[in-house]
């Protein structure tokens, strides 16, 4: 190898090490939904973490008033009140319960995962992950697009930036990805500053708008008269508001992010991962405080924007489209203050994608690698950031960086996740025997089912986008599972006392194992199996044989600990029993453990399985069984490249 080749190889190794930095640590920290947090992790105060989730939740003020005005017209404040009632009486109690039932950042998905097993459970989780990715991904692209709208519509920049919305949005998304590639340790501090400044500026804008309404009371009277003329009476207004309400569902966007960031909340000194009481209490404070703040802003901002902004300005191409409060900031407080408000809005909208990116980086590695449905590098931050950033580029290009076009997909993702959470807590309350809470949560679930159905009927593009994400996740997951089928996917091998004793007896002679599919487990079964194996493989009578039997529990599982139990049956036959998701992988793990414990290469003996080899492979892929002998040998070959150290496989 020349000097140039050596330098190229060195650069490639450094790049790979940089991309996969922390991979082994993350694998240990987050092997699954119930993984323990890293030792020594202290977390932050709940109100600081609220600012992190508030990047997503509070930043919707940048576009929510305009979307509400477009959807409900003059009825926007009434429809927003309905939204607030659903928020405080529906979504908030649901997610306070989710925080208690699933306090490790997996949200309602982990609660529902426990209800289903086998492949139907995995596919159900993949579908929910598809909608979660829709929610978080559209958060990134929609927020960046709205930040671009505020940038382009600024009076000082409009002429220079007009027509470059897609390019600017792509640059903002690329910068967000760059932040995560460099590291995200300072995100909490940045979030506190951005959220604090943004909320303070909104208090000024909304307060000024309310002051204008008190000075121009005829505006309120004109609005009230127009409402009465259009809808007749209060009951008709409320009825129409209930119908229109699903279009305003973006105002519920922060709850799933709120539970996703729970692992960052500092708990009590005596908290454990099994009982994180302080973390749960902090998360509930976070959810309640964020919901109350947002509810106040939603009602007041909807009122001032609907009454003070001309209707045409909300429409596509209008000066208030996607930036209603910014429009008021420029109109009522001057372009200097308006530019400061624009800058604050641009920053929080851009950084809102950070909470969504953090949510995906927390959620996806907890499920897909554990299912065998993602490569090992999916547990590393930087490769996932690159993949997610490229997907955000594609979504931005497809939607042409339009805020309005992405609203349906965003609302669908939000509503599906909230509906699943409502169903999950209903089931949890029923299992706990809490009849009152069961009835209450069931009612909330029905409301969100209606809201989701109405939103899907009105804007089916959201389901289409969600279906694309689901199809992509399922396809990539199955291909990854197929590619990783021959991995040694056992995280640890634990032997009980009897199994340890069996191995100690073979520290000076090779252990000969007989793979046996347990049937009646009577004396005749073992006697006949032993006779046949000796005859087929010419094993001397003086060599001992130990039977090994694997029972498949859930073949859809991928990684798991393997427990080996030893027993003596019929006073003469030694048997090692194992429970696993796959017979070949369990046998390979046992053989390598025996080799490492005894220092000798063990032997294992099989019979050929009758049947079509392709059908047997699919039996292995789906049900963990099939043609065991060649698959065991292939798993061993991948796990141990050195042939001289590889356990020996015999087939008769």
JSON list of N, CA and C in Angstrom, two decimals, residues 8 40 53 67 112 128 180 205 234 280 355 367 394 403 426-427 461 477 496 543 549 572 626:
[
{"chain": "A", "resi": 8, "resn": "UNK", "atom": "N", "xyz": [-5.45, 7.90, 2.68]},
{"chain": "A", "resi": 8, "resn": "UNK", "atom": "CA", "xyz": [-6.89, 7.78, 2.40]},
{"chain": "A", "resi": 8, "resn": "UNK", "atom": "C", "xyz": [-7.56, 6.84, 3.38]},
{"chain": "A", "resi": 40, "resn": "UNK", "atom": "N", "xyz": [-24.98, 8.42, 36.40]},
{"chain": "A", "resi": 40, "resn": "UNK", "atom": "CA", "xyz": [-24.50, 9.77, 36.61]},
{"chain": "A", "resi": 40, "resn": "UNK", "atom": "C", "xyz": [-25.27, 10.85, 35.89]},
{"chain": "A", "resi": 53, "resn": "UNK", "atom": "N", "xyz": [-39.07, 21.59, 24.85]},
{"chain": "A", "resi": 53, "resn": "UNK", "atom": "CA", "xyz": [-40.29, 21.16, 24.16]},
{"chain": "A", "resi": 53, "resn": "UNK", "atom": "C", "xyz": [-41.09, 22.37, 23.69]},
{"chain": "A", "resi": 67, "resn": "UNK", "atom": "N", "xyz": [-53.53, 30.15, 10.37]},
{"chain": "A", "resi": 67, "resn": "UNK", "atom": "CA", "xyz": [-54.21, 28.93, 9.95]},
{"chain": "A", "resi": 67, "resn": "UNK", "atom": "C", "xyz": [-55.63, 28.91, 10.51]},
{"chain": "A", "resi": 112, "resn": "UNK", "atom": "N", "xyz": [-48.64, 0.92, 24.17]},
{"chain": "A", "resi": 112, "resn": "UNK", "atom": "CA", "xyz": [-49.39, 0.08, 23.24]},
{"chain": "A", "resi": 112, "resn": "UNK", "atom": "C", "xyz": [-48.57, -1.14, 22.82]},
{"chain": "A", "resi": 128, "resn": "UNK", "atom": "N", "xyz": [-47.19, 3.26, 14.05]},
{"chain": "A", "resi": 128, "resn": "UNK", "atom": "CA", "xyz": [-47.19, 4.43, 14.92]},
{"chain": "A", "resi": 128, "resn": "UNK", "atom": "C", "xyz": [-45.90, 5.24, 14.77]},
{"chain": "A", "resi": 180, "resn": "UNK", "atom": "N", "xyz": [-26.59, 19.44, 15.06]},
{"chain": "A", "resi": 180, "resn": "UNK", "atom": "CA", "xyz": [-26.61, 18.10, 15.66]},
{"chain": "A", "resi": 180, "resn": "UNK", "atom": "C", "xyz": [-25.35, 17.31, 15.33]},
{"chain": "A", "resi": 205, "resn": "UNK", "atom": "N", "xyz": [-46.79, 42.09, 21.64]},
{"chain": "A", "resi": 205, "resn": "UNK", "atom": "CA", "xyz": [-47.61, 42.16, 20.42]},
{"chain": "A", "resi": 205, "resn": "UNK", "atom": "C", "xyz": [-49.09, 41.93, 20.75]},
{"chain": "A", "resi": 234, "resn": "UNK", "atom": "N", "xyz": [-75.61, 31.72, 19.58]},
{"chain": "A", "resi": 234, "resn": "UNK", "atom": "CA", "xyz": [-74.40, 31.15, 20.20]},
{"chain": "A", "resi": 234, "resn": "UNK", "atom": "C", "xyz": [-74.31, 29.65, 19.95]},
{"chain": "A", "resi": 280, "resn": "UNK", "atom": "N", "xyz": [-41.39, 12.11, 36.95]},
{"chain": "A", "resi": 280, "resn": "UNK", "atom": "CA", "xyz": [-42.81, 12.13, 36.57]},
{"chain": "A", "resi": 280, "resn": "UNK", "atom": "C", "xyz": [-43.47, 13.41, 37.06]},
{"chain": "A", "resi": 355, "resn": "UNK", "atom": "N", "xyz": [-36.08, 20.32, 18.63]},
{"chain": "A", "resi": 355, "resn": "UNK", "atom": "CA", "xyz": [-36.82, 19.45, 19.55]},
{"chain": "A", "resi": 355, "resn": "UNK", "atom": "C", "xyz": [-37.38, 18.26, 18.79]},
{"chain": "A", "resi": 367, "resn": "UNK", "atom": "N", "xyz": [-36.39, 1.46, 19.25]},
{"chain": "A", "resi": 367, "resn": "UNK", "atom": "CA", "xyz": [-37.24, 0.40, 18.70]},
{"chain": "A", "resi": 367, "resn": "UNK", "atom": "C", "xyz": [-36.57, -0.34, 17.54]},
{"chain": "A", "resi": 394, "resn": "UNK", "atom": "N", "xyz": [-36.00, 16.33, 1.09]},
{"chain": "A", "resi": 394, "resn": "UNK", "atom": "CA", "xyz": [-36.95, 15.77, 0.13]},
{"chain": "A", "resi": 394, "resn": "UNK", "atom": "C", "xyz": [-38.36, 16.29, 0.39]},
{"chain": "A", "resi": 403, "resn": "UNK", "atom": "N", "xyz": [-46.07, 26.48, 3.84]},
{"chain": "A", "resi": 403, "resn": "UNK", "atom": "CA", "xyz": [-46.60, 26.23, 5.19]},
{"chain": "A", "resi": 403, "resn": "UNK", "atom": "C", "xyz": [-48.00, 25.62, 5.10]},
{"chain": "A", "resi": 426, "resn": "UNK", "atom": "N", "xyz": [-56.63, 4.84, 28.32]},
{"chain": "A", "resi": 426, "resn": "UNK", "atom": "CA", "xyz": [-57.92, 4.22, 28.63]},
{"chain": "A", "resi": 426, "resn": "UNK", "atom": "C", "xyz": [-57.75, 2.76, 29.02]},
{"chain": "A", "resi": 427, "resn": "UNK", "atom": "N", "xyz": [-56.93, 2.06, 28.25]},
{"chain": "A", "resi": 427, "resn": "UNK", "atom": "CA", "xyz": [-56.67, 0.65, 28.54]},
{"chain": "A", "resi": 427, "resn": "UNK", "atom": "C", "xyz": [-55.92, 0.51, 29.87]},
{"chain": "A", "resi": 461, "resn": "UNK", "atom": "N", "xyz": [-54.26, 14.39, 2.38]},
{"chain": "A", "resi": 461, "resn": "UNK", "atom": "CA", "xyz": [-52.83, 14.38, 2.07]},
{"chain": "A", "resi": 461, "resn": "UNK", "atom": "C", "xyz": [-52.00, 14.02, 3.29]},
{"chain": "A", "resi": 477, "resn": "UNK", "atom": "N", "xyz": [-37.25, -1.61, 7.25]},
{"chain": "A", "resi": 477, "resn": "UNK", "atom": "CA", "xyz": [-37.14, -2.47, 8.43]},
{"chain": "A", "resi": 477, "resn": "UNK", "atom": "C", "xyz": [-37.06, -3.93, 8.04]},
{"chain": "A", "resi": 496, "resn": "UNK", "atom": "N", "xyz": [-27.63, -21.23, 34.48]},
{"chain": "A", "resi": 496, "resn": "UNK", "atom": "CA", "xyz": [-27.99, -21.52, 35.86]},
{"chain": "A", "resi": 496, "resn": "UNK", "atom": "C", "xyz": [-26.96, -22.48, 36.46]},
{"chain": "A", "resi": 543, "resn": "UNK", "atom": "N", "xyz": [-18.21, -41.65, 24.27]},
{"chain": "A", "resi": 543, "resn": "UNK", "atom": "CA", "xyz": [-18.35, -40.20, 24.27]},
{"chain": "A", "resi": 543, "resn": "UNK", "atom": "C", "xyz": [-19.74, -39.79, 24.75]},
{"chain": "A", "resi": 549, "resn": "UNK", "atom": "N", "xyz": [-32.19, -28.12, 23.83]},
{"chain": "A", "resi": 549, "resn": "UNK", "atom": "CA", "xyz": [-33.54, -27.88, 23.31]},
{"chain": "A", "resi": 549, "resn": "UNK", "atom": "C", "xyz": [-33.87, -26.40, 23.41]},
{"chain": "A", "resi": 572, "resn": "UNK", "atom": "N", "xyz": [-30.76, -40.05, 33.55]},
{"chain": "A", "resi": 572, "resn": "UNK", "atom": "CA", "xyz": [-29.60, -40.42, 32.73]},
{"chain": "A", "resi": 572, "resn": "UNK", "atom": "C", "xyz": [-29.28, -39.41, 31.62]},
{"chain": "A", "resi": 626, "resn": "UNK", "atom": "N", "xyz": [-37.34, -23.64, 11.12]},
{"chain": "A", "resi": 626, "resn": "UNK", "atom": "CA", "xyz": [-36.95, -23.95, 9.75]},
{"chain": "A", "resi": 626, "resn": "UNK", "atom": "C", "xyz": [-35.77, -24.90, 9.68]}
]
